[in-house]
């Protein structure tokens, strides 16, 4: 007796479904691997410049140095931020303009902030008395990388000196 060997034919729909399934699985694996190897950018206050004064407050440009420790450029799509001075909220906002931080390099990012005099009083006294202020910059980045888009938080603290810059 002869056994018949049956061959299965793949329909174009079946081939497409298997291909799409494999693509999704590979994409998910790469994304998971990418998130595990992504190193957080370091953020430091470099300087701030008062750009306007009014009766109740004003505006200041805060210059941040963003360092990229990764081996590929970070194409920042969006950045949210809150700047605190001596534990008092100076201001917050969202930067929608794109900026690029080269691989293993730094870029300067300008953040416009509106403030009230009440929020700036303690920081001003500290700067006048000691010549330094403690600061905290926090928020999150949304960056495009070769392995996908990531939104990650950042939270950096430091001490700013009007004479020596950032410490």
Tab-separated table of C-alpha atoms in Angstrom:
chain	number	residue	atom	x	y	z
A	1	UNK	CA	0.000	0.000	0.000
A	2	UNK	CA	1.274	3.395	-0.946
A	3	UNK	CA	1.080	6.248	1.528
A	4	UNK	CA	0.144	9.466	0.004
A	5	UNK	CA	2.104	12.436	1.101
A	6	UNK	CA	0.019	15.500	1.159
A	7	UNK	CA	1.520	18.903	0.397
A	8	UNK	CA	-0.043	22.009	1.743
A	9	UNK	CA	-0.329	25.048	-0.425
A	10	UNK	CA	-0.065	28.448	1.142
A	11	UNK	CA	-2.610	30.938	0.004
A	12	UNK	CA	-1.507	34.534	-0.499
A	13	UNK	CA	-3.649	35.535	2.500
A	14	UNK	CA	-1.950	32.982	4.763
A	15	UNK	CA	1.501	34.164	3.649
A	16	UNK	CA	0.514	37.769	4.343
A	17	UNK	CA	-0.829	36.921	7.812
A	18	UNK	CA	2.345	35.035	8.774
A	19	UNK	CA	4.534	37.882	7.453
A	20	UNK	CA	2.579	40.527	9.364
A	21	UNK	CA	2.693	38.404	12.542
A	22	UNK	CA	6.461	37.976	12.282
A	23	UNK	CA	6.887	41.703	11.607
A	24	UNK	CA	4.916	42.617	14.726
A	25	UNK	CA	6.882	40.134	16.848
A	26	UNK	CA	10.261	41.414	15.587
A	27	UNK	CA	9.179	45.036	16.055
A	28	UNK	CA	8.064	44.372	19.639
A	29	UNK	CA	11.324	42.579	20.426
A	30	UNK	CA	13.415	45.441	19.003
A	31	UNK	CA	11.387	48.031	20.905
A	32	UNK	CA	11.813	46.128	24.184
A	33	UNK	CA	15.557	45.728	23.577
A	34	UNK	CA	15.819	49.409	22.625
A	35	UNK	CA	14.132	50.581	25.821
A	36	UNK	CA	16.498	48.435	27.858
A	37	UNK	CA	19.604	49.950	26.196
A	38	UNK	CA	18.366	53.562	26.103
A	39	UNK	CA	20.357	55.783	28.472
A	40	UNK	CA	18.648	58.807	29.990
A	41	UNK	CA	19.896	62.230	28.851
A	42	UNK	CA	21.515	64.380	31.559
A	43	UNK	CA	20.155	67.910	31.975
A	44	UNK	CA	22.002	70.829	33.621
A	45	UNK	CA	21.145	74.494	34.051
A	46	UNK	CA	23.764	76.600	32.263
A	47	UNK	CA	22.403	80.137	32.581
A	48	UNK	CA	19.279	82.200	32.746
A	49	UNK	CA	18.534	85.617	31.319
A	50	UNK	CA	15.684	87.915	32.277
A	51	UNK	CA	13.936	88.839	29.029
A	52	UNK	CA	11.051	90.923	30.342
A	53	UNK	CA	9.670	92.569	33.480
A	54	UNK	CA	6.148	93.731	34.277
A	55	UNK	CA	4.077	94.798	37.260
A	56	UNK	CA	3.341	91.258	38.543
A	57	UNK	CA	6.206	89.264	37.068
A	58	UNK	CA	8.256	88.722	33.996
A	59	UNK	CA	9.861	86.260	31.676
A	60	UNK	CA	13.191	84.511	31.713
A	61	UNK	CA	15.036	82.311	29.235
A	62	UNK	CA	16.575	79.277	30.930
A	63	UNK	CA	19.422	77.645	29.024
A	64	UNK	CA	19.803	73.919	29.641
A	65	UNK	CA	22.645	71.722	28.523
A	66	UNK	CA	21.268	68.343	27.445
A	67	UNK	CA	23.883	65.574	27.238
A	68	UNK	CA	23.174	62.435	25.184
A	69	UNK	CA	25.122	59.403	26.522
A	70	UNK	CA	23.792	57.119	23.748
A	71	UNK	CA	25.678	55.980	20.656
A	72	UNK	CA	23.086	57.534	18.333
A	73	UNK	CA	21.583	60.999	17.961
A	74	UNK	CA	18.435	61.893	19.841
A	75	UNK	CA	15.872	63.734	17.770
A	76	UNK	CA	13.710	65.401	20.417
A	77	UNK	CA	10.130	65.772	19.268
A	78	UNK	CA	8.797	67.355	22.458
A	79	UNK	CA	9.981	68.336	25.937
A	80	UNK	CA	7.982	69.290	29.026
A	81	UNK	CA	9.676	71.054	31.901
A	82	UNK	CA	9.305	72.528	35.348
A	83	UNK	CA	12.066	74.644	36.867
A	84	UNK	CA	12.217	75.026	40.650
A	85	UNK	CA	14.557	77.432	42.394
A	86	UNK	CA	15.282	76.713	46.064
A	87	UNK	CA	12.276	74.325	46.075
A	88	UNK	CA	9.929	77.071	44.795
A	89	UNK	CA	8.355	76.624	41.386
A	90	UNK	CA	9.791	79.237	39.025
A	91	UNK	CA	7.801	78.110	36.000
A	92	UNK	CA	6.883	75.296	33.653
A	93	UNK	CA	5.981	74.725	30.046
A	94	UNK	CA	6.211	72.583	26.982
A	95	UNK	CA	8.713	72.929	24.162
A	96	UNK	CA	7.228	71.678	20.897
A	97	UNK	CA	10.133	72.733	18.696
A	98	UNK	CA	12.385	69.876	17.647
A	99	UNK	CA	16.028	69.798	18.632
A	100	UNK	CA	18.759	67.250	18.008
A	101	UNK	CA	21.395	66.115	20.481
A	102	UNK	CA	24.286	64.377	18.654
A	103	UNK	CA	25.511	60.984	19.847
A	104	UNK	CA	27.701	61.193	22.966
A	105	UNK	CA	27.526	64.993	22.791
A	106	UNK	CA	25.541	67.908	24.201
A	107	UNK	CA	23.216	70.617	22.939
A	108	UNK	CA	21.935	73.820	24.510
A	109	UNK	CA	18.154	74.148	24.747
A	110	UNK	CA	16.382	77.453	25.513
A	111	UNK	CA	13.262	77.266	27.684
A	112	UNK	CA	11.069	80.369	27.923
A	113	UNK	CA	9.476	80.743	31.374
A	114	UNK	CA	7.010	83.279	32.738
A	115	UNK	CA	7.322	83.951	36.476
A	116	UNK	CA	5.729	85.947	39.266
A	117	UNK	CA	7.732	88.069	41.689
A	118	UNK	CA	6.399	86.032	44.612
A	119	UNK	CA	7.959	82.875	43.154
A	120	UNK	CA	11.237	84.603	42.399
A	121	UNK	CA	11.693	86.350	45.777
A	122	UNK	CA	13.361	83.497	47.679
A	123	UNK	CA	15.665	82.712	44.786
A	124	UNK	CA	16.673	86.361	44.487
A	125	UNK	CA	17.455	86.601	48.198
A	126	UNK	CA	19.550	83.433	48.022
A	127	UNK	CA	21.449	84.746	45.004
A	128	UNK	CA	22.089	88.104	46.692
A	129	UNK	CA	23.118	86.594	50.054
A	130	UNK	CA	25.151	83.567	48.977
A	131	UNK	CA	25.742	84.121	45.266
A	132	UNK	CA	24.269	80.673	44.560
A	133	UNK	CA	20.878	79.019	44.201
A	134	UNK	CA	19.767	75.421	44.273
A	135	UNK	CA	17.689	74.361	41.296
A	136	UNK	CA	15.722	71.413	40.053
A	137	UNK	CA	14.717	70.794	36.429
A	138	UNK	CA	12.249	68.013	35.657
A	139	UNK	CA	9.815	66.887	33.014
A	140	UNK	CA	9.971	64.448	30.140
A	141	UNK	CA	11.440	64.078	26.656
A	142	UNK	CA	9.847	62.460	23.640
A	143	UNK	CA	12.696	61.464	21.333
A	144	UNK	CA	12.892	59.679	18.014
A	145	UNK	CA	15.721	57.138	17.839
A	146	UNK	CA	16.685	54.484	15.283
A	147	UNK	CA	14.872	51.955	17.478
A	148	UNK	CA	11.607	53.854	17.975
A	149	UNK	CA	10.119	56.832	19.837
A	150	UNK	CA	10.513	57.045	23.607
A	151	UNK	CA	8.967	59.327	26.203
A	152	UNK	CA	11.108	59.293	29.306
A	153	UNK	CA	11.215	61.456	32.419
A	154	UNK	CA	14.218	63.426	33.608
A	155	UNK	CA	14.870	65.001	36.993
A	156	UNK	CA	18.115	66.837	37.709
A	157	UNK	CA	19.209	68.935	40.670
A	158	UNK	CA	22.159	71.240	40.963
A	159	UNK	CA	23.575	74.458	42.304
A	160	UNK	CA	23.945	77.556	40.152
A	161	UNK	CA	26.470	80.271	40.922
A	162	UNK	CA	26.220	83.707	39.339
A	163	UNK	CA	30.021	83.917	39.353
A	164	UNK	CA	31.120	80.423	38.342
A	165	UNK	CA	28.036	79.234	36.404
A	166	UNK	CA	26.768	75.730	37.051
A	167	UNK	CA	28.390	73.587	39.760
